[in-house]
Structure formats: structure tokens, C-alpha cells
XYZ file of C-alpha atoms in Angstrom:
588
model
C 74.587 -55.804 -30.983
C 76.771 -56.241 -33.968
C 78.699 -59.988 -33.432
C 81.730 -57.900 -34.358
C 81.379 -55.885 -31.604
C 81.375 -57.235 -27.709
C 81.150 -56.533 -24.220
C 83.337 -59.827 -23.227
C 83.852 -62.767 -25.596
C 81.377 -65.176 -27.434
C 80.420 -67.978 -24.406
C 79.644 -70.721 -26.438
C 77.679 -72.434 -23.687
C 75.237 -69.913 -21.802
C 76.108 -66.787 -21.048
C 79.034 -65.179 -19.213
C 79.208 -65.931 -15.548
C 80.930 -64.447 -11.890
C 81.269 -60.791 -10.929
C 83.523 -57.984 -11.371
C 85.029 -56.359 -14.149
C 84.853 -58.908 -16.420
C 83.978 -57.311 -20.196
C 86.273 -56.251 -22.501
C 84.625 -53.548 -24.719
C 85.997 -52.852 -28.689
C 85.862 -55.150 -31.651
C 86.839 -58.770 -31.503
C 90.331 -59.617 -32.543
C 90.178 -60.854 -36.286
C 91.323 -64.462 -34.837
C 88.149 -64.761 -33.469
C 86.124 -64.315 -36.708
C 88.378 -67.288 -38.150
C 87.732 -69.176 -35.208
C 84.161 -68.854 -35.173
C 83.864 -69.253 -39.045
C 86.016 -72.477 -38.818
C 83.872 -75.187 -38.371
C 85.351 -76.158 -35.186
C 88.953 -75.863 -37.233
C 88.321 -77.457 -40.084
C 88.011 -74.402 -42.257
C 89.551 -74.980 -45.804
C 92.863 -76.767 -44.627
C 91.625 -79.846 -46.883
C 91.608 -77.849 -49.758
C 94.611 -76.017 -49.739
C 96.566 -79.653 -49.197
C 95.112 -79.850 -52.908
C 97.014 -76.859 -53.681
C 100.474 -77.609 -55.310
C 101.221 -73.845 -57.079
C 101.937 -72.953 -53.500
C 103.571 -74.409 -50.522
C 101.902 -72.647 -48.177
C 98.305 -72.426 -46.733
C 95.682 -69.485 -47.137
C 94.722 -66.594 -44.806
C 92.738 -68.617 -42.468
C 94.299 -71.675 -42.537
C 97.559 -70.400 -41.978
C 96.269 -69.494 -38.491
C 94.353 -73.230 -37.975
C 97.025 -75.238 -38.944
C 98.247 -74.116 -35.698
C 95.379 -75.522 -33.519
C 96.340 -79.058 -35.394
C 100.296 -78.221 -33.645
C 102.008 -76.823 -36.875
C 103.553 -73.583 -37.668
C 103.999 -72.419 -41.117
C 107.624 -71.115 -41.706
C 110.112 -70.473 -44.104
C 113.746 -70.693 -44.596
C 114.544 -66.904 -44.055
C 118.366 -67.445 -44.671
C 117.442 -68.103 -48.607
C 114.348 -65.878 -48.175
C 115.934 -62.959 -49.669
C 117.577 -64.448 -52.634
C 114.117 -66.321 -53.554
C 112.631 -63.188 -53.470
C 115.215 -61.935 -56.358
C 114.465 -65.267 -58.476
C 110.906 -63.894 -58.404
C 109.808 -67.449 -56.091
C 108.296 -67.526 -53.101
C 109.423 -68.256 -50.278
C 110.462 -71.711 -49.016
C 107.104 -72.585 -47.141
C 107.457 -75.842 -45.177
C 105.817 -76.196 -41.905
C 107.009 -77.346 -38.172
C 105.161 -80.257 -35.813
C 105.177 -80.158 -32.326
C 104.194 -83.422 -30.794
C 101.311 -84.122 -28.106
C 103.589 -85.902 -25.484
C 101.972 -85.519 -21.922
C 105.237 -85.207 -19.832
C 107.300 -86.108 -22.538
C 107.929 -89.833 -22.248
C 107.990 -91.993 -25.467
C 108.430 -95.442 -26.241
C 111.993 -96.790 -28.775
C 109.933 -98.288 -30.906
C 108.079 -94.555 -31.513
C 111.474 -92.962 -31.327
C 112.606 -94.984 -34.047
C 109.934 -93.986 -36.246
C 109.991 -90.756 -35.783
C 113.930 -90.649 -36.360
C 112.915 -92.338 -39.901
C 110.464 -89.746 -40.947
C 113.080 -86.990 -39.613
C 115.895 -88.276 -42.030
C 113.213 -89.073 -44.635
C 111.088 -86.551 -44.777
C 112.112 -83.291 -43.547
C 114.456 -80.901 -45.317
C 116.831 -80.680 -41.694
C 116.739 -84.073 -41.248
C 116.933 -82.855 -37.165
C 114.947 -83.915 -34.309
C 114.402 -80.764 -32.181
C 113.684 -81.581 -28.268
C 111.995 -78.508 -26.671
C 110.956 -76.366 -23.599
C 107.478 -77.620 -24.124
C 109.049 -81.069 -23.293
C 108.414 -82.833 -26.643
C 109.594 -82.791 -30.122
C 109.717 -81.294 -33.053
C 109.547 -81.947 -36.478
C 111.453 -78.816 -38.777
C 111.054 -78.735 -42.842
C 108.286 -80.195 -43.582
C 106.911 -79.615 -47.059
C 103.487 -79.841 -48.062
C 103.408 -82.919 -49.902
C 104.515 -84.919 -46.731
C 102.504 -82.908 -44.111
C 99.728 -86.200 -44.453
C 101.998 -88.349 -44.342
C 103.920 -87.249 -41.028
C 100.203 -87.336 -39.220
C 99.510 -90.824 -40.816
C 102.885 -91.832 -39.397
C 102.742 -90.280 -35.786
C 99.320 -91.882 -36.188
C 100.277 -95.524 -36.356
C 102.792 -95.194 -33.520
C 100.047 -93.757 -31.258
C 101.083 -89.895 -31.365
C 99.625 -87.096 -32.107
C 99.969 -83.463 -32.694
C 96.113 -82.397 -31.372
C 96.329 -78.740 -29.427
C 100.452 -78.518 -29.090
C 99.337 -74.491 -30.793
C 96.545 -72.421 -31.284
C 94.095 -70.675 -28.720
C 94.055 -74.140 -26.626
C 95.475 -75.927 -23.560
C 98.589 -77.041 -24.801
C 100.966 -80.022 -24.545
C 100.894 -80.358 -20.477
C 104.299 -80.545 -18.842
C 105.623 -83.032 -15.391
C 108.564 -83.126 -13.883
C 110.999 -85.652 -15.486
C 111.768 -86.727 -12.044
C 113.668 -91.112 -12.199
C 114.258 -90.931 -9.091
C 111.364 -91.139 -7.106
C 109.833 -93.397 -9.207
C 106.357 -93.903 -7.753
C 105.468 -90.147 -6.918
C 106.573 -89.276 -10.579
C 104.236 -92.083 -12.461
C 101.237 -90.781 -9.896
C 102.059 -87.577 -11.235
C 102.962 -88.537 -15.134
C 99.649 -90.094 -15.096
C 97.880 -86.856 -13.945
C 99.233 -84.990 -16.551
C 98.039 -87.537 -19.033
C 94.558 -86.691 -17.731
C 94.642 -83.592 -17.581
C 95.762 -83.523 -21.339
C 92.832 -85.293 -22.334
C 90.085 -83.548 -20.585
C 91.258 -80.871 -21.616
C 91.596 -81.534 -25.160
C 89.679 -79.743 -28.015
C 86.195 -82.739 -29.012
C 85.783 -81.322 -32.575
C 87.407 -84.352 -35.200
C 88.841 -82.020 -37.394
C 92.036 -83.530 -36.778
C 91.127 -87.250 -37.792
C 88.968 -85.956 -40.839
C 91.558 -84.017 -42.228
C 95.034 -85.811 -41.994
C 94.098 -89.134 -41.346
C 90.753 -89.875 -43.561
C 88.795 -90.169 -40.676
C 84.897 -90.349 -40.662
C 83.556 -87.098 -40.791
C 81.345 -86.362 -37.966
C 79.786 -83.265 -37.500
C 80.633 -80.872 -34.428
C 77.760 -79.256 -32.594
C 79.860 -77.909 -28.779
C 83.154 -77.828 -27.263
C 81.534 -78.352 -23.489
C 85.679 -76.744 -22.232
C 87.131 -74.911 -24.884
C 83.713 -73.158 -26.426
C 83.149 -72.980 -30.226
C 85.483 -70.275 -30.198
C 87.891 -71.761 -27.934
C 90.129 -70.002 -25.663
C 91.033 -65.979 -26.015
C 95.212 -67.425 -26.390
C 97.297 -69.719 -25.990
C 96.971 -71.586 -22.705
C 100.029 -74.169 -20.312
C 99.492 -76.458 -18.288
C 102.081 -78.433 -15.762
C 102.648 -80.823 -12.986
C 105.529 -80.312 -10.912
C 107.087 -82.195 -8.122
C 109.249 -80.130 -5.697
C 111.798 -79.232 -4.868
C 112.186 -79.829 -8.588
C 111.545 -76.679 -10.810
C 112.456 -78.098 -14.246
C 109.196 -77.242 -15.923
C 109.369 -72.926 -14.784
C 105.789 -73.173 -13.221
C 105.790 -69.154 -13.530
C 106.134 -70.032 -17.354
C 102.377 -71.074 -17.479
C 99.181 -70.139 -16.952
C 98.158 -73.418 -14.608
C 100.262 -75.570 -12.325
C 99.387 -78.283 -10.367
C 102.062 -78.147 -7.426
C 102.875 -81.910 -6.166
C 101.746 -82.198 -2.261
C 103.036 -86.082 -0.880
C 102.913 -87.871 2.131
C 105.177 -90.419 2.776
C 105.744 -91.167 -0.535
C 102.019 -91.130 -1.924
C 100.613 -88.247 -3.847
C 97.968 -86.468 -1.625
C 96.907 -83.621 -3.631
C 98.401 -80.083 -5.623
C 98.896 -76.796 -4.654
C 97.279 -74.835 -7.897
C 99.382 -71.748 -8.940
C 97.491 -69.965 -11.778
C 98.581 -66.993 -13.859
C 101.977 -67.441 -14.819
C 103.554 -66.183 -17.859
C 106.522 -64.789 -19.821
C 105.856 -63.065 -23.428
C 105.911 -59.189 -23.658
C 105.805 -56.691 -26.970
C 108.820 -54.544 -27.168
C 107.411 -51.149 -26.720
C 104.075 -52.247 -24.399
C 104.093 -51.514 -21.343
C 100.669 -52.575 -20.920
C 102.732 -56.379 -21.734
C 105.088 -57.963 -19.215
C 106.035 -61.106 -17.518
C 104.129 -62.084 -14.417
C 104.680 -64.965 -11.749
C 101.981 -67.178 -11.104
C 99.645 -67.077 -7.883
C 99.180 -69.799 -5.553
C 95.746 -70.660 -5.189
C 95.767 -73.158 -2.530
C 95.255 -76.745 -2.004
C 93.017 -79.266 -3.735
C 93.005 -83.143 -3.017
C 93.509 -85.441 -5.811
C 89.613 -86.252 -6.718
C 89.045 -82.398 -7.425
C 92.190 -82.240 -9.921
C 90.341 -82.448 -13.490
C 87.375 -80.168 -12.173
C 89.625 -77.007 -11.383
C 91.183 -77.484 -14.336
C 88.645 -77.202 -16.590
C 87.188 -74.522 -14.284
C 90.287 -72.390 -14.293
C 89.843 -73.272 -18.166
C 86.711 -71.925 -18.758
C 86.822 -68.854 -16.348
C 89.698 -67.838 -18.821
C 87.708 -68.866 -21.614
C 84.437 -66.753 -20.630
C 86.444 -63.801 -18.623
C 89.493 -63.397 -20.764
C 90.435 -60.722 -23.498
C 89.029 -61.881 -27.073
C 89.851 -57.647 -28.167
C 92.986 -57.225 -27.710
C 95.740 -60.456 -28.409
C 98.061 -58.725 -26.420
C 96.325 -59.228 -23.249
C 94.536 -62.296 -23.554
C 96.343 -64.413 -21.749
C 95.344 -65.474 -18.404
C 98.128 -63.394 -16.370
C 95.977 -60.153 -17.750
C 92.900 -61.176 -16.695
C 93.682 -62.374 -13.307
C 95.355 -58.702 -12.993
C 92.038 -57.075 -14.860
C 89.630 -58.808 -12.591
C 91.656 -59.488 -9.560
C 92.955 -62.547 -8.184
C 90.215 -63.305 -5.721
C 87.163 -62.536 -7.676
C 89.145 -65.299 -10.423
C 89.693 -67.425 -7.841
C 86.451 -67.498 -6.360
C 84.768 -67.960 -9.839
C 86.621 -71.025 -10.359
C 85.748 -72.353 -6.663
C 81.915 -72.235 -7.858
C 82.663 -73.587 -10.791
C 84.917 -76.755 -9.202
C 82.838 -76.695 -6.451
C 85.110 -76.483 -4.227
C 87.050 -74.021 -1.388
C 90.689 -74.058 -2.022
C 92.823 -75.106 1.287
C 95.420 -73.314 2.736
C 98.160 -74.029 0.382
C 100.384 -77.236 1.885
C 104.255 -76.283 2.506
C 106.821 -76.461 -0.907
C 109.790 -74.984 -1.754
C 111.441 -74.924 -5.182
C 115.782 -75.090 -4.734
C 116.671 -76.074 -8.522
C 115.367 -76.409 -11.669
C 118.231 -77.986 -13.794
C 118.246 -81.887 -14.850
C 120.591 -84.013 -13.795
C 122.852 -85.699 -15.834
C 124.772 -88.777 -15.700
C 123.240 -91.469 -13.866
C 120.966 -92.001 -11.477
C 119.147 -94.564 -9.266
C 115.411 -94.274 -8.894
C 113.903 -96.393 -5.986
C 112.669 -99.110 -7.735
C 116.204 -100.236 -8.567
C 116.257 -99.456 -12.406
C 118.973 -96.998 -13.538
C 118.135 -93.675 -15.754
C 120.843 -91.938 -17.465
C 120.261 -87.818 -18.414
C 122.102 -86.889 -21.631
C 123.024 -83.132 -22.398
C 121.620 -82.335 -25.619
C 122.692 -78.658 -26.313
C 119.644 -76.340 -27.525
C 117.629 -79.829 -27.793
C 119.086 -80.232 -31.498
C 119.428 -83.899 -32.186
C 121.534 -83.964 -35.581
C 124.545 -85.772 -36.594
C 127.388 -83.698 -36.357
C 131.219 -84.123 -37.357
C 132.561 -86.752 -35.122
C 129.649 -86.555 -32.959
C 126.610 -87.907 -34.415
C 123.984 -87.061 -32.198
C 120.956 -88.107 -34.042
C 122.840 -92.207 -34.775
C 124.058 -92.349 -31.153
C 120.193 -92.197 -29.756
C 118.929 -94.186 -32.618
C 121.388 -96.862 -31.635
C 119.950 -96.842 -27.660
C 116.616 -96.646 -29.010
C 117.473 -100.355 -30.624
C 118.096 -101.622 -27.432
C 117.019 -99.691 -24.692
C 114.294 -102.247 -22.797
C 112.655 -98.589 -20.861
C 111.678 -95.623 -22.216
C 113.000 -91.819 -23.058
C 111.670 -89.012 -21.243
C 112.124 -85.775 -22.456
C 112.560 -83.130 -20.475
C 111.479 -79.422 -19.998
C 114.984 -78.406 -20.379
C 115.975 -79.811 -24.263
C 117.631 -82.763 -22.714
C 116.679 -86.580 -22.863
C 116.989 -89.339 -20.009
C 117.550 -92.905 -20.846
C 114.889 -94.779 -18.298
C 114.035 -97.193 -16.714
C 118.001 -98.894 -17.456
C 118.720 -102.184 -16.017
C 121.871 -102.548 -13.878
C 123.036 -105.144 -16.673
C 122.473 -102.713 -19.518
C 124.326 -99.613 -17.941
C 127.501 -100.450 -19.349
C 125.972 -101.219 -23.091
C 123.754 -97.956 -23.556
C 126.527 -95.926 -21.814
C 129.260 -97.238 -24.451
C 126.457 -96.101 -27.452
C 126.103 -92.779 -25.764
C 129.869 -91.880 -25.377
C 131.062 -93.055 -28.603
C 128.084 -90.880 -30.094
C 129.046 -87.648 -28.531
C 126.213 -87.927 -26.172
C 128.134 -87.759 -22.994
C 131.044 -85.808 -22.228
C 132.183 -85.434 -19.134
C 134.282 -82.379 -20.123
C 130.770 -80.457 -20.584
C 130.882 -77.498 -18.173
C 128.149 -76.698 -15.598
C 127.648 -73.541 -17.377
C 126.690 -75.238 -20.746
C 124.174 -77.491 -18.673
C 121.963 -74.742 -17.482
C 122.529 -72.636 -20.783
C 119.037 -72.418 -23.162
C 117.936 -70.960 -26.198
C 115.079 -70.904 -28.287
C 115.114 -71.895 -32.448
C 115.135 -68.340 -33.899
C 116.529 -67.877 -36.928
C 116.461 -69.642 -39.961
C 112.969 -70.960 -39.614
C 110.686 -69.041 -36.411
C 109.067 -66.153 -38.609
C 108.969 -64.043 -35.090
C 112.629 -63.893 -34.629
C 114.814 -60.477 -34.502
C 117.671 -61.755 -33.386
C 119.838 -65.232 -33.250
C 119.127 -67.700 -30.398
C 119.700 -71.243 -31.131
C 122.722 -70.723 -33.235
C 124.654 -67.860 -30.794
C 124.104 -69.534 -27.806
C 126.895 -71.998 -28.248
C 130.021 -69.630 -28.695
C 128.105 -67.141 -26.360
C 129.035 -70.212 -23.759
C 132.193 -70.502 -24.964
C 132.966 -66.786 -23.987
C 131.184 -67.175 -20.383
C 133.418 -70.126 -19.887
C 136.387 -68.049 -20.238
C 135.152 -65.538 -18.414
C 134.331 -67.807 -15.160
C 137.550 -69.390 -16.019
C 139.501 -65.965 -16.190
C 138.183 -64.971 -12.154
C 138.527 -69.083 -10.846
C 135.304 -70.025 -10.700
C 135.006 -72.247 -13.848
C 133.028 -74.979 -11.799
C 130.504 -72.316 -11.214
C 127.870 -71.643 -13.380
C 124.637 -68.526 -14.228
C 121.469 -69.246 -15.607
C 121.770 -68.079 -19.054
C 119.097 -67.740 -21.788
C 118.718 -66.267 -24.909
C 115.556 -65.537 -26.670
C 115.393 -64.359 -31.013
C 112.442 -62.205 -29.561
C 109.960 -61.361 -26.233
C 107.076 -64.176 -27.030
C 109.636 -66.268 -24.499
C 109.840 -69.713 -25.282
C 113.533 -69.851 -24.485
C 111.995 -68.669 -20.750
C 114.874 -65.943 -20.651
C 112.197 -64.418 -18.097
C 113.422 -66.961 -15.917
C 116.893 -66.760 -16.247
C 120.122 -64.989 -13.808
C 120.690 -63.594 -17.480
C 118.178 -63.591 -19.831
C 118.943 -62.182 -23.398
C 115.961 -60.794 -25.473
C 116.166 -59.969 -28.779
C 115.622 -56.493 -30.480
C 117.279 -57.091 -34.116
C 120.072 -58.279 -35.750
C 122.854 -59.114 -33.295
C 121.137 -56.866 -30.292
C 119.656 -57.968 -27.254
C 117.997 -56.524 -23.986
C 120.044 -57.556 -21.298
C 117.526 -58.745 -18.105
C 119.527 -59.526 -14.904
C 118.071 -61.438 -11.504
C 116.440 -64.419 -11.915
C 117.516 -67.099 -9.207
C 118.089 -70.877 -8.958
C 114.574 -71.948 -8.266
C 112.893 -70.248 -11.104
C 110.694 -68.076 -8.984
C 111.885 -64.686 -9.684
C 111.335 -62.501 -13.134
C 115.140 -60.607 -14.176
C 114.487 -56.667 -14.696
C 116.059 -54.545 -17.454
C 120.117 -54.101 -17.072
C 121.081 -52.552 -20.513
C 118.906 -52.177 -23.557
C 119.515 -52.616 -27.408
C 123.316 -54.066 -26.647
C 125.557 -55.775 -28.864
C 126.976 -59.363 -28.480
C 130.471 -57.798 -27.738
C 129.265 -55.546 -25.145
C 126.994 -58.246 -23.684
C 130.540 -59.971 -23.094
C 132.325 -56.983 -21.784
C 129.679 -56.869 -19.238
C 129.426 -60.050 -18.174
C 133.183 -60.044 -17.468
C 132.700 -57.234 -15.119
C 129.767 -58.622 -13.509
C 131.143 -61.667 -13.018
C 134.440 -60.688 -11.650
C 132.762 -58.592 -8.839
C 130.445 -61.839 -7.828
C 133.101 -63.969 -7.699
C 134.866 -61.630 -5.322
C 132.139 -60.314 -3.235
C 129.825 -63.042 -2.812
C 128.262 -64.310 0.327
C 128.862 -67.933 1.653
C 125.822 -69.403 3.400
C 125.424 -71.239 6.627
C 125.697 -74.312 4.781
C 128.708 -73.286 2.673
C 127.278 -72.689 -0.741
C 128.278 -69.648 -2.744
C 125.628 -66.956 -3.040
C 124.433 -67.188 -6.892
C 124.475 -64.954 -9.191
C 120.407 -64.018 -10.021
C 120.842 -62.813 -5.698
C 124.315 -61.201 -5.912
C 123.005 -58.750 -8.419
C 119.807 -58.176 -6.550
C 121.780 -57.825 -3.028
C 124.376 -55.577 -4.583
C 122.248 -53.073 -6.279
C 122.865 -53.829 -9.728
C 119.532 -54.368 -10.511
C 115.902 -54.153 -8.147
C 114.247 -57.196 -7.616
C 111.438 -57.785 -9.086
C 108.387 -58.427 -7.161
C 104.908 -57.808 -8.489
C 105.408 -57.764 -12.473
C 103.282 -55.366 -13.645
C 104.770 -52.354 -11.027
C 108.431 -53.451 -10.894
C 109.347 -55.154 -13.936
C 108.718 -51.631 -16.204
C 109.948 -49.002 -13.326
């Protein structure tokens, strides 16, 4: 048989295993020539650094600089105007960070705040959903140099992109302080295990001996079919959107001590505008597993993925397809062989929030953590509120550590009582606490977009603030300005703003035009479905006014006296169905 032609992928280790219809017939997707020609992802990425007519990298290496966590991008604002001064465009390229549940050190926050202002033509640090950071504007001649320097502060950027398990996300939870270092230290192994072997990374940006590759015993020498996520979540806390991601280890304690997970596999957000074969799914619970099993049905659920999943069609490689290609019990069965195990009966959770909360709080250990709002994660200094200074300045004192969070916001942890007062005085006088912030703001998120994400079709990052503006006045207008919606807004459907999550979730379509997606709910377990299509930022408004105005005046009140939100009004009223199995409701 012709390699570029397959029945199922390329098993790098024996052949494919389990039952059911598991082959995917057609020609390979061209990612998985470049994968297979890459050397384990070296390809020519050394030799294009070399390069200085261009700023950018070639074909290939365009697409590998990815599994190293960069993105090549361009300023598209000046794109056009380059273009007529016969240049090309601005090529520079954006870092995500490996940070395993997103805590880092001042002394690595400090250094990375230097290279920012140094080296980078934004000078911004960017926190994201992926709960890390990013680096934006980063031109070729200082790509080496931002590895060397993550490098010597013991970060990396290893497998935040590409067709691997990427960075793995935990609840930022400061309050119960033992049950979240149990689980911050899971998700710390599971990064690792999981973690592409090849030393590609070391040989190329940080002159490390080169030592050849001969198996990737998880990923496979052609790795995974897409992109894979990974979290650990501790309920009733939702922050990381466990229907987000392909594999979630659930949180399951007694007394205090972590006992085991629930696994939920399958979740997943991106779509293609005009697909239907593309959607957003929720994840499945698999069931119990006790603590000693945890890194086994990982890289079981890892590998069934990796030997069942599409390598034909990108569209539906992701794990959410094949779980609905194959079915969810032959899947889950596979990866009970492989584990060696029999899932239990899934142990009781429930998921009531998913926000952060901010101000202060006490964890049981007696230190104090603070949770600063940090609006679309963009850490900048701004006219009379300089941002970027004000956590530089905590960073020089702070005795704990930061912990990013799932949600583009940052907690000061681990705070003595005798230190409050100090690192609270640095964060008001830097604009990093306001108490005048409105709920609303606090659970409003958007992804980067425009200038620099190449995929965007529509504004994200830079609408979403007066877009808040407006749906304060609006809640303001029918008295309920202490209330607040789960808003999101996406520059396209890959969904890394998770609008898929939201009460309203804005998609976009093109300039200044969004699908509006309505009924979502406060625990981040239900997809929105379709309200209006292709609609302008002024009609978006003119909407939400009357939307809101009938919630606020026909909602219920439960036994326990809290308003009815939103995501359910809509759902209970008829605006929109709920949706309940992706593939059949979400399109219908």
C-alpha cells in the first residue's frame, strides 16, 4: 500500500489495536508527511534561523515551530500597506509557555517581564485560557535568545502547540491549600509523561548535544492526529471548562485528601463555519480511577487517540470525533486494556461556578492569596494604570508565588498576613485592583484576534472592552447592574476564547460580524446553540437589551433565593433549545 494512502494512521509502535470502526480510509493529511519527514521535529528549523532575507520560516517549519510552542504571525494591521511597499509582511512569532497549572516563581516573572520590554515589539505579557503566558512580537533574531532565557529560569516552551498533549491545566484553587498542591502536583506529572522524548528542542534553541531519536513510546513518530488538552479540576470549581478538552481528570477527596479522579474524555470546542460534520461536543465521564492508575490512563487515552484517531481529514481529528466515530464504549474499553484497569462507577461531583475570585482570600494554611482582574489577560502599561510596573513591583517583593489562572487573571499567593497591606498598596496604585470593576467585566473573555492571530475574521481582544461597557448599561438600564452573563467573544470558531461555553458566546464570521450562540450556564457544562447568524455589533446590542430586559423581569427565584441566570432563562423561555448531545442538537 502506498504510505500516502491508509486505512487508519501510521502506529509507530506495532500495529493498530481494539475493535470497531476504527480506520479512516483516503490520503493522509499533508501534516502528516511533515511530521513523519521531520526527524522527530527537527526538520530544517536550524537552518532557516540562518536565514536573515526573511523573517519567517519555510513550508515545513512553519508548521514545526509549532510543536516547539510558537506560532508564526504577522502584524496584519500594517499588512496591507507592506504589501504596497513591495515588503513582506511583518513576520515575528508568538511563545506560549509550558507552565503545568500555571504557577511561577518572582524571580521567573521578573525575567520574563525583562525579555517582554526588551525583546518583543508589544512589549506585553499576555496571560491566557491555556493558563500560562505569552510572549507576542518576537522577531527572528531574538527567537534563541527568548529559549536561552526561559531556559536559565527553568521554563520551557516544549508541546504548548502542535499535534501533542499540550500545556495541562488545574484549578487555581488558594483556598484549600492541600487538595490543590496534591492536585498541582498531578498535573505536573501528567505534563511530563506525557511530553514529546525527541531533543529537538534542546538541539535546536539551546545548543544542546545532539542525540539521535529512534521512538516516541506515547506520542508515536508521527505523534498525535491534532492537537490534544489535558486538565485537573477540583469541584465545585469549573475554572479550567473541562468540556474545553479532550481529557480531564475530575478531583474525587475524602476528608480533605485526594482519593482519586473521575476521567471525562472527549471534550471540545472548535468548529469550521460551513461544516456540519464540525461542532462542539461535551466531554464523557468515564468513571473512577484511584490515584496509582492516574499516569497509565492517560497515556492510554493518549495513545488510543493516537492509533484510532483521524490522520485524513484535520477537521475531525480530534478526539471528540473519534469517540463519536467509534463509540464511546468501544474507546473506553480500549483504554481499560490498555491501563489495565475497569473504570468505577464515577464518584459524586457537581460543578456550580467557574469564575475566579478576586480580592482576597484565606486558604487553610493561614497564608493570604489575593486574585487580580486582568482584563483579556493583557499585562501592559497603560495611561495612569500601568499594569505591566504594578506586577513587576509585587514580583520584587512578593515572598509566594503567582498562579495564573484559566481565566486571564493572576493571584498573588501564598501572602503573609504582614505583607497584605504592602502588595495590596502596589496593586491599587497600579491599576490592578479596582473595586469599581463590575461583575459583568469579571466573567467577560476574549481571545487575541486581530492584529497578530493569522485565523482571525473578526475583532476579539480589542471589542470586548466597550462591548462591556454597552452590557453594563444595559443591566444598568433594567436594575440589575450587580448582575452579570457569561460573555465571550471569539475572532473565529477554532475557540480559544471558549465562547462554546459561554450564556453568550460571540463567534466571528468577518469584519465586525459575529454568530450570536445563546445558553451556556454557570457551571460550564452546557454548549450555547445558534440565536442569530452573521449580526453586526449594533444589532448584537439591540438584542441583548431585549433579552436582557425580559430576564430581568421574568426570571425565576430559587428555593435558596438566587436569581435564575441567564444561560437557563433563555433555555426555560424558549428562546433558544438546549443543547444536549452536540452533534444532533447543536446544528438542528
Amino acid at each position: 500500500m502506498p504510505l500516502d494512502t491508509v486505512t487508519g494512521p501510521l502506529p509507530a509502535q506495532g500495529p493498530v489495536q481494539g475493535e470497531g470502526p476504527i480506520v479512516v480510509e483516503g490520503n493522509l493529511a499533508d501534516n502528516e508527511r511533515l511530521k513523519r519527514e521531520s526527524n522527530f521535529l527537527r526538520g530544517t528549523i536550524a537552518n532557516d534561523l540562518q536565514d536573515r532575507i526573511t523573517g519567517g520560516f519555510s513550508a515545513d517549519n512553519f508548521q514545526l515551530i509549532r510543536f516547539h510552542g510558537m506560532y508564526q504571525q504577522d502584524d496584519r494591521d500594517i499588512r496591507a500597506e507592506r504589501q504596497k511597499q513591495k515588503l513582506e509582511p511583518m513576520h515575528n512569532v508568538m511563545l506560549r509557555a509550558r507552565m503545568p497549572g500555571g504557577i511561577i516563581k518572582p524571580d521567573q516573572w521578573l525575567a520574563i517581564d525583562k525579555f517582554a520590554e526588551e525583546s518583543t515589539e508589544y512589549g506585553s505579557i499576555r496571560l491566557t485560557t491555556r493558563q500560562t503566558f505569552q510572549f507576542h512580537g518576537v522577531l527572528k533574531p531574538n527567537i534563541k535568545l527568548m529559549h536561552q532565557t526561559l531556559n536559565s529560569i527553568g521554563i520551557d516552551s516544549i508541546a504548548t502547540a502542535g499535534d501533542v498533549n499540550r500545556n495541562v491545566l488545574c484549578t487555581s484553587n488558594p483556598v484549600e491549600s492541600k487538595l490543590h498542591q496534591d492536585a498541582y502536583e498531578w498535573a505536573k506529572k501528567i505534563s511530563e509523561h506525557l511530553l514529546p522524548k525527541t531533543k529537538a528542542y534542546a538541539e535546536i534553541w539551546l545548543d544542546g548535544e545532539k542525540i539521535e531519536t529512534t521512538e516516541e513510546p506515547i506520542l508515536g513518530s508521527t505523534y498525535l492526529p491534532r492537537k490534544f488538552k489535558t486538565t485537573v479540576v477540583i469541584p465545585p470549581q469549573n475554572d479550567v471548562d473541562v468540556h474545553a478538552n479532550d481529557l480531564n481528570f475530575v478531583a474525587i477527596a475524602q476528608n480533605g485528601e485526594l482519593i482519586g479522579f473521575n476521567v471525562l474524555v472527549g471534550g471540545g470546542l472548535a468548529m469550521t463555519w460551513g461544516d456540519k460534520a464540525t461542532y462542539p461536543r461535551r466531554a464523557d465521564d468515564f468513571g473512577f480511577i484511584p490515584l496509582e492508575k492516574t499516569l497509565d490512563v492517560a497515556a492510554a487515552v493518549v495513545t488510543t487517540q493516537r492509533d484510532w484517531g483521524n490522520r485524513v481529514n484535520r477537521k475531525n481529528a480530534k478526539t471528540k470525533y473519534t469517540l463519536d466515530r467509534v463509540g464511546v464504549d468501544v474507546f473506553k474499553a480500549e483504554v481499560e486494556n490498555r491501563a489495565g484497569i475497569a473504570f468505577e462507577a464515577s464518584k459524586p461531583y457537581k460543578f456550580t461556578e467557574r469564575g475566579d475570585s478576586f480580592g482576597w482570600v484565606a486558604g487553610i494554611d493561614g497564608k493570604h492569596h489575593l486574585t487580580l482582574f486582568i482584563e483579556n489577560g493583557r499585562l501592559l502599561d497603560y495611561p495612569n494604570k500601568p499594569l505591566k510596573t504594578g506586577v513587576r513591583e509585587i514580583a520584587l517583593v512578593h515572598k509566594g508565588d503567582f498562579r495564573m489562572t484559566a481565566n486571564q487573571n493572576l493571584i498573588v499567593a501564598g501572602v503573609a498576613e504582614a505583607d497584605k497591606a504592602a502588595i495590596e498598596k502596589i496593586a491599587r496604585d497600579h491599576g490592578l485592583l479596582n473595586d469599581s470593576t463590575s461583575n459583568q467585566r469579571k466573567n467577560s473573555m476574549a481571545c487575541v484576534a486581530f492584529p497578530t492571530c493569522p485565523l482571525a475574521m473578526a475583532e476579539a481582544e480589542r471589542y470586548l472592552p466597550g462591548l462591556v461597557d454597552d452590557v453594563e448599561g444595559l443591566l444598568s438600564k433594567h436594575n440589575a447592574a450587580e448582575d452579570s452573563i457569561v460573555l465571550r467573544v471569539t475572532g473565529c470558531p477554532n475557540g480559544c476564547g471558549r465562547a462554546m461555553l459561554a450564556e453568550v458566546g460571540l463567534v466571528g464570521k468577518g469584519p465586525g460580524k459575529y454568530n450570536m450562540y445563546l445558553g451556556g450556564n454557570l457551571g460550564g457544562t452546557r454548549i450555547p446553540k445558534l440565536y442569530k447568524e452573521n449580526v453586526d455589533e449594533q444589532s448584537i446590542i439591540a438584542e441583548l437589551d431585549t433579552l436582557i430586559g425580559r430576564w430581568v423581569a421574568e426570571r425565576t427565584v430559587d428555593a435558596e433565593g438566587n436569581n435564575e441566570a441567564f444561560g437557563d432563562y433563555v433555555i426555560r423561555a424558549g428562546v433558544v433549545d438546549e443543547v444536549i448531545i452536540s452533534v444532533r442538537d447543536f446544528h438542528d
